[in-house]
XYZ file of C-alpha atoms in Angstrom:
707
model
C 0.000 0.000 0.000
C 1.287 3.496 -0.799
C 2.022 5.439 2.353
C -0.762 7.809 3.366
C 1.722 10.647 3.778
C 2.959 10.282 0.182
C -0.607 10.151 -1.088
C -1.500 13.393 0.667
C 1.618 15.074 -0.720
C 0.675 14.044 -4.254
C -2.893 15.279 -3.766
C -1.537 18.605 -2.585
C 0.517 18.874 -5.791
C -2.520 17.975 -7.918
C -4.766 20.602 -6.376
C -2.145 23.332 -6.033
C -1.208 23.457 -9.734
C -4.269 25.605 -10.392
C -2.513 28.623 -8.858
C 0.200 28.630 -11.527
C -0.119 30.635 -14.718
C 2.877 29.423 -16.661
C 2.552 28.088 -20.204
C 4.697 25.075 -20.971
C 4.846 24.286 -24.660
C 6.353 21.106 -25.994
C 8.632 21.060 -28.995
C 7.952 18.630 -31.803
C 10.529 16.065 -30.582
C 9.083 15.822 -27.048
C 5.589 15.863 -28.522
C 6.427 12.860 -30.709
C 7.998 11.074 -27.755
C 5.446 11.720 -25.017
C 2.274 12.786 -26.825
C 1.602 9.820 -29.074
C -1.762 8.894 -27.593
C -2.808 12.546 -28.001
C -2.192 12.808 -31.719
C -3.287 9.212 -32.366
C -6.535 8.724 -30.421
C -7.375 11.777 -28.278
C -8.991 15.133 -28.947
C -7.952 16.103 -32.478
C -11.574 15.389 -33.346
C -12.599 18.615 -31.583
C -11.044 20.529 -34.480
C -13.548 19.177 -36.972
C -16.451 20.204 -34.752
C -15.129 23.762 -34.374
C -14.315 23.997 -38.040
C -17.770 22.824 -39.047
C -19.295 25.585 -36.922
C -17.106 28.233 -38.523
C -17.783 26.900 -42.000
C -21.514 26.944 -41.326
C -21.336 30.621 -40.381
C -19.345 31.396 -43.515
C -21.541 29.189 -45.747
C -18.557 26.970 -46.514
C -17.964 23.269 -46.016
C -14.484 21.862 -45.472
C -15.514 18.595 -47.120
C -17.330 20.022 -50.163
C -14.718 18.832 -52.627
C -13.414 15.731 -50.833
C -16.200 14.451 -48.551
C -14.761 10.942 -48.364
C -11.337 12.218 -47.271
C -12.987 14.260 -44.555
C -15.214 11.394 -43.388
C -12.387 8.856 -43.167
C -10.312 11.401 -41.194
C -13.018 12.471 -38.767
C -12.289 10.341 -35.717
C -15.362 10.001 -33.459
C -15.831 12.552 -30.682
C -14.293 12.000 -27.254
C -15.630 8.943 -25.457
C -18.286 9.463 -22.786
C -16.299 7.044 -20.667
C -13.192 9.249 -20.681
C -14.147 12.876 -19.816
C -10.566 14.105 -19.742
C -11.566 17.794 -19.784
C -13.279 17.516 -16.392
C -10.099 18.047 -14.358
C -11.770 19.775 -11.404
C -14.124 16.842 -10.827
C -11.296 14.336 -11.168
C -9.067 16.189 -8.666
C -11.847 16.588 -6.105
C -12.855 12.954 -6.477
C -9.275 11.781 -5.925
C -9.066 13.802 -2.701
C -12.425 12.510 -1.490
C -11.751 8.899 -2.484
C -8.355 8.929 -0.778
C -9.920 10.086 2.475
C -12.573 7.384 2.176
C -9.955 4.718 1.530
C -7.959 5.713 4.621
C -11.053 5.577 6.833
C -12.615 2.374 5.430
C -11.790 -1.165 6.469
C -10.650 -3.568 3.774
C -13.595 -5.098 1.967
C -15.930 -4.812 -1.018
C -16.308 -1.051 -0.590
C -12.554 -0.485 -0.638
C -12.349 -2.428 -3.911
C -14.749 0.029 -5.569
C -12.770 2.948 -4.104
C -9.472 1.584 -5.421
C -10.940 1.048 -8.866
C -12.344 4.587 -8.831
C -8.942 5.965 -7.854
C -7.262 4.061 -10.692
C -9.818 5.483 -13.128
C -9.526 9.083 -11.853
C -5.723 9.025 -11.920
C -5.827 7.929 -15.555
C -8.154 10.856 -16.355
C -5.792 13.144 -14.454
C -2.875 11.906 -16.543
C -4.726 12.393 -19.813
C -5.826 15.914 -18.890
C -2.364 17.060 -17.832
C -0.808 15.381 -20.840
C -3.165 17.356 -23.074
C -2.219 20.564 -21.250
C 1.468 19.928 -21.832
C 1.427 18.332 -25.270
C -1.333 20.328 -26.918
C -1.508 21.012 -30.665
C -3.876 23.930 -31.131
C -2.702 27.478 -30.462
C -6.363 28.351 -30.019
C -6.355 26.421 -26.763
C -3.673 28.729 -25.372
C -5.631 31.813 -26.423
C -8.907 30.631 -24.902
C -7.582 29.875 -21.435
C -6.127 32.184 -18.791
C -4.615 29.358 -16.771
C -2.198 26.847 -18.245
C -1.365 23.994 -15.905
C 2.352 23.113 -15.884
C 3.340 19.549 -15.126
C 6.683 17.745 -15.299
C 7.358 14.430 -16.993
C 7.944 12.813 -13.600
C 4.544 13.990 -12.365
C 2.838 12.684 -15.485
C 4.403 9.276 -15.034
C 3.452 9.218 -11.330
C -0.223 9.554 -12.212
C 0.004 6.422 -14.367
C 1.888 4.560 -11.643
C -0.787 5.483 -9.102
C -3.468 4.228 -11.488
C -1.554 1.016 -12.016
C -1.012 0.623 -8.269
C -4.704 0.839 -7.410
C -5.494 -1.714 -10.126
C -2.900 -4.220 -8.923
C -5.170 -5.987 -6.374
C -7.519 -6.958 -9.203
C -4.857 -8.305 -11.572
C -4.405 -11.889 -10.416
C -0.609 -12.144 -10.673
C 0.842 -15.362 -9.371
C 4.301 -16.673 -8.635
C 5.604 -19.754 -10.413
C 4.872 -21.882 -7.372
C 1.107 -21.460 -8.052
C 1.284 -22.902 -11.544
C -0.617 -25.955 -10.312
C -3.876 -24.248 -11.319
C -5.622 -25.502 -14.398
C -3.631 -24.504 -17.461
C -6.774 -23.489 -19.298
C -7.284 -20.679 -16.768
C -3.747 -19.346 -16.901
C -1.624 -17.377 -19.332
C 2.092 -17.031 -18.679
C 3.976 -13.823 -19.533
C 7.575 -13.756 -18.371
C 7.731 -14.736 -14.712
C 4.062 -13.943 -14.104
C 1.017 -16.145 -14.373
C -2.359 -14.480 -15.002
C -5.795 -15.923 -14.433
C -7.844 -15.533 -17.607
C -11.302 -16.164 -16.165
C -11.461 -13.063 -13.959
C -14.461 -10.885 -14.881
C -14.315 -8.162 -12.236
C -16.076 -4.945 -13.263
C -16.999 -1.739 -11.448
C -19.377 1.121 -12.191
C -17.868 4.464 -13.232
C -18.501 7.501 -11.027
C -21.518 5.863 -9.387
C -23.278 5.577 -12.750
C -24.959 2.172 -12.777
C -25.327 2.289 -16.555
C -21.563 2.290 -17.136
C -19.384 -0.527 -15.869
C -15.756 -1.070 -16.780
C -13.781 -4.284 -16.550
C -10.546 -4.022 -14.562
C -8.564 -5.436 -17.480
C -10.107 -2.847 -19.809
C -8.833 -0.077 -17.525
C -5.492 -1.879 -17.202
C -5.269 -2.015 -21.002
C -5.732 1.774 -21.219
C -3.145 2.444 -18.512
C -0.579 0.111 -20.063
C -1.162 1.607 -23.540
C -0.611 5.105 -22.152
C 2.646 3.967 -20.547
C 3.846 2.647 -23.901
C 2.543 5.667 -25.808
C 4.422 8.074 -23.529
C 7.653 6.079 -23.750
C 7.641 5.810 -19.964
C 9.769 3.283 -18.129
C 8.604 -0.285 -17.660
C 6.075 -0.306 -20.470
C 5.243 -3.908 -21.316
C 4.031 -4.944 -24.763
C 3.161 -8.425 -23.519
C 0.869 -6.982 -20.861
C -0.903 -4.869 -23.476
C -1.507 -7.959 -25.606
C -2.772 -9.949 -22.633
C -5.045 -7.171 -21.311
C -6.395 -6.639 -24.800
C -7.384 -10.284 -25.136
C -9.122 -10.322 -21.769
C -10.939 -7.075 -22.577
C -12.177 -8.502 -25.856
C -13.422 -11.633 -24.077
C -15.369 -9.423 -21.657
C -16.860 -7.313 -24.459
C -17.705 -10.469 -26.398
C -19.693 -11.768 -23.424
C -21.537 -8.448 -23.170
C -22.324 -8.661 -26.894
C -23.796 -12.132 -26.565
C -25.756 -11.079 -23.502
C -27.125 -8.039 -25.338
C -28.261 -10.078 -28.341
C -29.778 -12.887 -26.291
C -31.532 -10.245 -24.148
C -30.329 -11.896 -21.002
C -32.504 -11.344 -17.911
C -29.775 -12.375 -15.479
C -29.921 -9.670 -12.801
C -26.589 -10.788 -11.366
C -24.662 -9.889 -14.535
C -24.039 -6.611 -16.320
C -26.358 -6.170 -19.315
C -25.698 -2.798 -20.980
C -28.108 -1.191 -23.443
C -27.148 -0.376 -27.047
C -25.798 3.137 -26.330
C -23.652 1.939 -23.452
C -22.351 -1.026 -25.435
C -21.541 1.312 -28.342
C -19.538 3.572 -25.990
C -17.612 0.570 -24.626
C -16.827 -0.851 -28.063
C -15.851 2.559 -29.441
C -13.418 3.120 -26.552
C -11.980 -0.356 -27.023
C -11.549 0.359 -30.740
C -9.244 3.278 -29.843
C -7.050 1.333 -27.443
C -7.048 -1.881 -29.431
C -5.661 -0.015 -32.441
C -3.300 2.037 -30.277
C -1.965 -1.124 -28.645
C -1.450 -2.859 -31.984
C 0.394 0.164 -33.344
C 2.619 0.592 -30.266
C 3.526 -3.079 -30.151
C 4.170 -3.061 -33.886
C 2.340 -6.324 -33.520
C 3.484 -9.348 -35.474
C 0.505 -11.436 -34.353
C -1.316 -10.840 -37.594
C -2.817 -14.250 -37.849
C -6.477 -15.157 -38.278
C -7.327 -14.375 -34.623
C -6.283 -10.714 -34.764
C -7.896 -10.174 -38.155
C -11.100 -11.836 -36.975
C -11.217 -9.672 -33.837
C -10.698 -6.484 -35.878
C -13.353 -7.331 -38.441
C -15.861 -8.393 -35.783
C -15.088 -5.263 -33.777
C -15.810 -2.980 -36.735
C -18.942 -4.906 -37.742
C -20.320 -4.646 -34.239
C -19.543 -0.925 -33.899
C -21.115 -0.246 -37.285
C -24.249 -2.145 -36.237
C -24.413 -0.398 -32.852
C -23.819 2.933 -34.578
C -26.813 2.301 -36.806
C -28.940 1.102 -33.887
C -28.145 4.076 -31.654
C -28.154 6.599 -34.527
C -24.858 8.049 -33.315
C -23.701 11.225 -35.051
C -20.548 9.886 -36.756
C -22.125 9.456 -40.191
C -20.143 6.968 -42.261
C -16.868 6.658 -40.371
C -17.188 3.023 -39.309
C -18.742 2.090 -42.630
C -15.528 3.204 -44.341
C -13.409 1.547 -41.654
C -15.168 -1.778 -42.127
C -14.751 -1.510 -45.893
C -11.019 -0.795 -45.475
C -10.577 -3.804 -43.174
C -11.521 -6.149 -46.039
C -9.364 -4.629 -48.780
C -6.213 -6.690 -48.160
C -7.908 -10.092 -48.308
C -9.138 -9.560 -44.757
C -5.644 -8.829 -43.398
C -5.738 -5.818 -41.082
C -2.125 -5.205 -40.023
C -2.039 -1.975 -42.073
C -5.260 -0.576 -40.612
C -4.132 0.962 -37.262
C -1.364 3.017 -38.905
C -3.714 4.116 -41.683
C -6.458 5.056 -39.207
C -4.129 7.279 -37.190
C -2.445 8.733 -40.279
C -5.771 10.052 -41.551
C -6.067 12.268 -38.513
C -3.323 14.407 -40.027
C -5.612 15.423 -42.873
C -8.287 16.482 -40.385
C -5.700 18.596 -38.572
C -4.154 20.282 -41.624
C -7.322 20.726 -43.683
C -9.224 22.340 -40.806
C -7.096 25.522 -41.139
C -6.710 25.835 -37.359
C -3.641 27.544 -35.897
C -1.309 24.896 -34.531
C 1.661 24.971 -32.201
C 3.815 23.262 -34.806
C 4.518 24.104 -38.416
C 2.462 22.314 -41.044
C 5.596 20.710 -42.444
C 6.382 19.200 -39.017
C 2.872 17.797 -38.686
C 3.037 16.423 -42.226
C 6.249 14.581 -41.364
C 4.541 13.119 -38.299
C 1.528 11.744 -40.167
C 3.372 10.961 -43.393
C 5.413 8.446 -41.408
C 2.181 6.712 -40.361
C 0.910 6.591 -43.938
C 4.232 5.146 -45.035
C 4.062 2.410 -42.387
C 0.530 1.549 -43.455
C 1.513 1.173 -47.115
C 4.401 -1.131 -46.225
C 2.111 -3.386 -44.181
C -0.227 -4.102 -47.077
C 0.442 -7.776 -47.760
C -1.645 -9.022 -50.674
C -3.445 -6.248 -52.567
C -0.481 -4.175 -53.714
C -2.751 -1.752 -55.672
C -4.164 -0.825 -52.256
C -0.885 0.991 -51.676
C -1.771 3.396 -54.463
C -4.875 4.454 -52.496
C -2.649 5.143 -49.489
C -0.298 7.167 -51.718
C -3.337 9.199 -52.812
C -4.025 10.094 -49.195
C -0.368 11.063 -48.641
C -0.652 13.424 -51.616
C -3.871 14.955 -50.278
C -2.250 15.442 -46.867
C 0.871 17.003 -48.379
C -1.065 19.438 -50.573
C -2.549 20.924 -47.386
C 0.983 21.993 -46.373
C 0.925 24.302 -49.408
C 4.640 23.936 -50.079
C 5.811 23.801 -53.701
C 9.106 22.081 -52.860
C 7.283 19.309 -50.992
C 4.890 18.833 -53.916
C 7.646 18.574 -56.502
C 10.253 16.622 -54.520
C 8.081 14.128 -52.636
C 4.404 14.130 -53.565
C 5.085 13.959 -57.311
C 7.072 10.735 -56.777
C 4.180 9.233 -54.823
C 1.880 10.174 -57.688
C 4.122 8.412 -60.224
C 4.288 5.273 -58.035
C 0.499 5.275 -57.660
C 0.076 5.487 -61.440
C 2.434 2.552 -61.923
C 0.721 0.147 -59.522
C -2.929 1.153 -60.055
C -5.245 -1.627 -61.135
C -7.475 -1.733 -64.212
C -10.459 -0.477 -62.214
C -8.829 2.941 -61.848
C -11.262 4.829 -64.079
C -11.752 8.575 -64.409
C -15.394 8.517 -63.345
C -14.505 7.690 -59.722
C -13.599 10.155 -56.988
C -10.071 11.432 -56.468
C -9.142 9.061 -53.615
C -9.934 6.015 -55.770
C -8.207 7.211 -58.932
C -4.463 7.651 -59.390
C -5.085 9.680 -62.524
C -7.435 12.103 -60.784
C -5.165 12.412 -57.752
C -2.123 13.077 -59.917
C -4.108 15.569 -61.978
C -5.119 17.375 -58.796
C -1.497 17.469 -57.626
C -0.282 18.814 -60.980
C -2.979 21.488 -60.907
C -1.659 22.657 -57.545
C 1.987 22.492 -58.652
C 1.414 24.430 -61.875
C -0.835 27.017 -60.258
C 1.621 27.598 -57.426
C 4.560 27.857 -59.846
C 2.624 30.381 -61.938
C 1.702 32.522 -58.935
C 5.247 32.503 -57.575
C 6.814 33.335 -60.948
C 8.731 30.037 -61.009
C 7.054 28.509 -64.048
C 10.217 28.497 -66.174
C 10.441 24.709 -65.796
C 6.721 23.935 -65.881
C 7.245 22.316 -69.264
C 8.364 19.054 -67.675
C 4.815 18.545 -66.395
C 2.985 19.644 -69.532
C 2.525 16.318 -71.353
C 1.293 14.393 -68.302
C -0.797 17.359 -67.145
C -2.435 17.733 -70.558
C -3.375 14.044 -70.630
C -4.648 13.908 -67.057
C -6.623 17.149 -67.256
C -9.126 15.409 -69.552
C -9.929 12.982 -66.711
C -10.635 15.730 -64.210
C -13.973 16.883 -65.646
C -16.290 14.749 -63.490
C -19.361 15.093 -61.356
C -17.228 15.931 -58.302
C -16.174 19.478 -59.277
C -12.773 18.287 -60.464
C -13.231 20.447 -63.570
C -11.709 23.323 -61.615
C -8.431 21.398 -61.400
C -8.537 20.792 -65.149
C -9.043 24.537 -65.636
C -6.190 25.275 -63.236
C -3.874 23.035 -65.257
C -4.841 24.536 -68.606
C -4.721 28.078 -67.244
C -1.212 27.551 -65.836
C -0.009 25.962 -69.093
C -1.518 28.808 -71.136
C 0.435 31.318 -69.073
C 3.565 29.154 -69.332
C 3.426 28.895 -73.114
C 2.567 32.564 -73.498
C 5.195 34.038 -71.176
C 7.976 31.442 -70.915
C 7.975 29.124 -73.901
C 6.551 31.807 -76.248
C 4.327 29.374 -78.097
C 1.073 31.258 -78.616
C -0.548 28.364 -80.475
C -0.253 26.097 -77.435
C -1.220 29.018 -75.181
C -4.445 29.548 -77.134
C -5.235 25.823 -76.998
C -4.896 25.660 -73.213
C -6.793 28.931 -72.723
C -9.695 27.459 -74.689
C -9.579 24.212 -72.690
C -9.532 26.137 -69.396
C -12.778 27.844 -70.457
C -14.363 24.686 -71.875
C -13.919 22.671 -68.653
C -16.659 24.501 -66.683
C -18.802 24.641 -69.860
C -18.599 20.876 -70.159
C -19.329 20.489 -66.435
C -22.516 22.582 -66.785
C -23.901 20.827 -69.872
C -23.079 17.332 -68.583
C -24.827 18.089 -65.283
C -27.806 20.210 -66.357
C -28.181 19.417 -70.052
C -28.033 21.658 -73.116
C -30.461 24.204 -71.668
C -28.619 24.585 -68.386
C -25.755 26.713 -69.768
C -26.894 29.839 -67.860
C -25.857 28.123 -64.623
C -22.284 28.860 -65.713
C -22.715 32.253 -64.065
C -24.019 30.668 -60.857
C -20.859 28.644 -60.232
C -19.096 29.679 -56.988
C -16.705 32.594 -57.506
C -13.839 30.789 -55.724
C -13.893 28.255 -58.596
C -13.033 31.195 -60.903
C -15.098 30.264 -64.001
C -15.099 33.882 -65.258
C -11.314 34.031 -64.920
C -11.016 31.237 -67.460
C -13.609 32.875 -69.706
C -11.627 36.137 -69.662
C -8.396 34.267 -70.431
C -9.986 32.766 -73.524
C -11.394 36.155 -74.606
C -7.925 37.685 -74.289
C -6.576 35.358 -76.971
C -9.815 35.524 -78.978
C -9.541 39.313 -79.203
C -5.780 39.181 -79.765
C -6.010 36.694 -82.648
C -9.555 37.135 -84.046
C -8.757 35.256 -87.278
C -6.959 32.306 -85.697
C -8.888 29.009 -85.664
C -7.246 28.196 -82.325
C -8.859 31.273 -80.769
C -12.253 30.837 -82.436
C -15.353 30.538 -80.274
C -15.974 26.827 -79.539
C -19.195 25.328 -80.890
C -19.584 22.636 -78.253
C -21.034 22.879 -74.723
C -23.041 26.052 -75.535
C -19.855 28.088 -75.291
C -21.161 30.632 -77.800
C -24.311 31.257 -75.720
C -22.237 31.638 -72.565
C -19.913 34.178 -74.219
C -22.868 36.082 -75.667
C -24.567 36.247 -72.264
C -21.310 37.396 -70.669
C -20.966 40.225 -73.215
C -24.526 41.394 -72.546
C -23.939 41.312 -68.792
C -20.807 43.395 -69.218
C -22.769 45.975 -71.214
C -25.416 46.105 -68.489
C -22.741 46.511 -65.838
C -21.161 49.314 -67.863
C -24.508 51.056 -68.233
C -25.263 50.583 -64.541
C -21.823 51.793 -63.507
C -22.209 54.871 -65.712
C -25.566 55.622 -64.122
C -24.202 55.131 -60.591
C -21.236 57.393 -61.253
C -23.542 60.095 -62.611
C -25.718 59.825 -59.474
C -22.666 60.119 -57.224
C -21.384 63.169 -59.076
C -24.794 64.794 -58.663
C -24.781 63.854 -54.942
C -21.333 65.372 -54.365
C -22.374 68.557 -56.114
C -25.473 68.828 -53.913
C -23.416 68.090 -50.795
C -20.930 70.818 -51.688
C -23.799 73.230 -52.272
C -25.346 72.370 -48.865
C -21.936 72.946 -47.267
C -21.720 76.387 -48.854
C -25.209 77.196 -47.534
C -24.167 76.666 -43.910
C -22.435 80.076 -43.794
C -23.989 83.317 -42.666
C -27.024 84.134 -40.537
C -29.335 82.137 -42.819
C -27.077 79.042 -42.973
C -28.619 75.596 -42.406
C -26.648 72.923 -40.591
C -29.501 70.332 -40.635
C -29.655 70.411 -44.444
C -25.875 69.818 -44.593
C -26.008 66.970 -42.048
C -28.746 65.190 -44.021
C -26.026 64.051 -46.444
C -24.363 61.937 -43.706
C -25.373 58.410 -42.661
C -26.468 57.789 -39.080
C -23.399 55.600 -38.530
C -21.025 58.195 -40.008
C -17.443 58.205 -38.631
C -14.499 60.535 -39.254
C -11.323 60.894 -37.221
C -12.886 59.474 -34.078
C -16.050 61.591 -34.409
C -19.525 60.197 -34.963
C -22.344 62.096 -36.660
C -23.224 64.081 -33.521
C -19.599 65.050 -32.911
C -19.178 66.066 -36.549
C -22.261 68.295 -36.313
C -20.904 70.061 -33.215
C -17.538 70.597 -34.914
C -19.077 72.103 -38.053
C -21.527 74.264 -36.072
C -18.621 75.786 -34.156
C -16.557 76.371 -37.325
C -19.204 78.296 -39.285
C -20.089 80.849 -36.612
C -17.421 83.291 -37.875
C -17.909 82.680 -41.606
C -20.013 84.928 -43.812
C -19.488 82.854 -46.943
C -18.045 79.485 -48.040
C -17.020 78.252 -51.479
C -16.447 74.529 -52.238
C -14.880 73.124 -55.384
C -14.352 69.423 -56.153
C -11.773 68.369 -58.768
C -9.878 65.264 -59.943
C -12.713 62.928 -58.903
C -11.717 59.237 -58.896
C -13.981 56.262 -58.357
C -11.847 53.876 -56.306
C -14.590 51.267 -55.986
C -18.204 50.750 -57.009
C -19.949 47.588 -55.803
C -21.671 45.287 -58.276
C -24.981 46.091 -56.574
C -24.437 49.799 -57.229
C -25.180 50.603 -53.583
C -21.664 51.055 -52.194
C -18.866 53.257 -53.479
C -15.538 54.726 -52.515
C -14.391 57.992 -54.133
C -11.416 60.288 -53.856
C -11.048 63.915 -54.964
C -9.234 67.189 -54.355
C -11.268 69.593 -52.217
C -10.592 73.319 -52.642
C -12.136 75.100 -49.665
C -12.420 78.877 -49.398
C -14.300 80.995 -46.847
C -14.492 84.566 -45.580
C -11.604 83.924 -43.179
C -9.927 80.699 -44.336
C -8.811 78.668 -47.362
C -7.220 75.257 -47.854
C -6.683 72.473 -50.364
C -6.823 68.795 -49.375
C -7.324 65.285 -50.721
C -10.540 63.718 -49.439
C -11.690 60.070 -49.512
C -15.363 59.267 -48.956
C -17.154 55.969 -48.447
C -20.714 56.207 -49.715
C -23.812 54.071 -49.288
C -27.104 54.326 -51.147
C -30.079 54.245 -48.798
C -33.831 54.653 -49.379
C -33.504 58.454 -49.187
C -30.486 58.525 -51.498
C -26.695 58.433 -51.177
C -25.137 59.039 -47.759
C -21.576 59.638 -46.563
C -20.483 56.755 -44.315
C -16.927 57.924 -43.620
C -14.663 60.855 -44.489
C -10.884 60.622 -44.507
């Protein structure tokens, strides 16, 4: 038994850390060493929830273009059985439970207390580990108090958890090996009884019970994941097997609708929570052990585990939409062999992290290296279906593109794309989504490479990609919005040929193809009469940019067949509609500008009429919006300033010259103008440059700001 004095000292340290306000940030090396369970199975899923909320507010979806990539990356939300954010409750419960243990005689009640202490110390470890080895910068910004904790303290929490579990783990010396062999499993010098089925409720909740070996499995996995001393792979394997046996009994009891009041019979939601938590630690344990036991037993357990979770997910209508459906499908892809699956599952979390656009403590390149290593391990563990590796290479490419680094794309991702093309099977057809097609994935990568080279002015060597890019771009025009990548490729090649290789014929060809890609998308989706939807395509897909690029060459070489208006995909109708819209915009802009000139003239006239005994300030102020601001003054302050200024003036003369329209909104209701103001009065004169922001309201144009 741990000495009571030492326990009280530790509890004092646990509760006193709340007074500190010192941020302790881990570097990437210590994060990789100590924080493995964090970036593999804990809490990255919160990013997707936050990101979805932001995207909803901005009318954007992070998974619009690649929904499957997002779904397979979106690890389920934190388990109900492991509330690691509730540190205050855990700390208070540890203090209370310790006092109860010291004042209670040994018996059944003390067993529940010891189990509770083991559980709470594990939660304490996970919370403090998250505080120390966090990923999101946002978490620093949102909290005033950051709890510092040393490595030694972290490890002590796991040792305390392990200590309180030890009475329930039936460890025997060699002299007790006379027990029936069928009940015993030998690991090293220890003999463990396999028939033990001791379980305790969690935090007095009679709906949730946890087997002692399940909790022991989690503790031992965390010891291995943190690279702490005395981590034992054999214990993880043994605890995992006993946990599965316990869950298997619960499954059979659930399906036979057992009425045995002496046994634990969880409902579907509880069973789902238990299986989902086991899924995390089963995969974590397999990954940490780098398990070689990839025989039929392990594969059968994994496949049954995923089938059962998928069924329970459907029964309970849990929110994770298709995650386990994809997982189950993946588990069967290598002839039922699953040794690649844990690494692949954890690797996909990197895409969730990088694609969510959250600010992270580490550079994107560092995080890519972390998760790229997992993808690489997964590909090497594929045993039978070698083309499956190409699908993993696709995901590496998608992850790497999120880093947005041209050197990475050219020096690493391009090689993965070539390997994927070489080993793809005959079913790799262009009408599938990007993740299932090496050609589409490579086309997407080339679109990003060429576009980034063009924008950075480094497209002098883009020619080495041109042949492959030209071929693959034809595959990109599918029902999944991949036409934009085809347009990106053709647009980049048009610029390359026009400005670097000086081949205008090729430039015109690619400019036309860049424009035709969205035209083809529209007609293939909506039919011949749906061409007007071209102008409803999202602006971030830049369809008009490609139209303008084509028109540039069309107007530059009006007699060239290569620049002639295409006859297919209603391109002529689209161009005609665009020309008419431009004329309307020109007419509207001309009308708006005329209105603004008239407004400014009237405003200047009202200003002049503020002077003298008959001057009118209210008429002058009617030209300003209610939310007007200038130099720290609102409309009321501006009125007081002008009222004071005109008291000594008998006349004012205003002249506006060099009027420039800096911006006029497409709606014609917002504008920004700049002009030279020549001001003269009975006792003052000055010349200044004025900038006004204007807004058209029901009563006419109003000045919103004056600078």
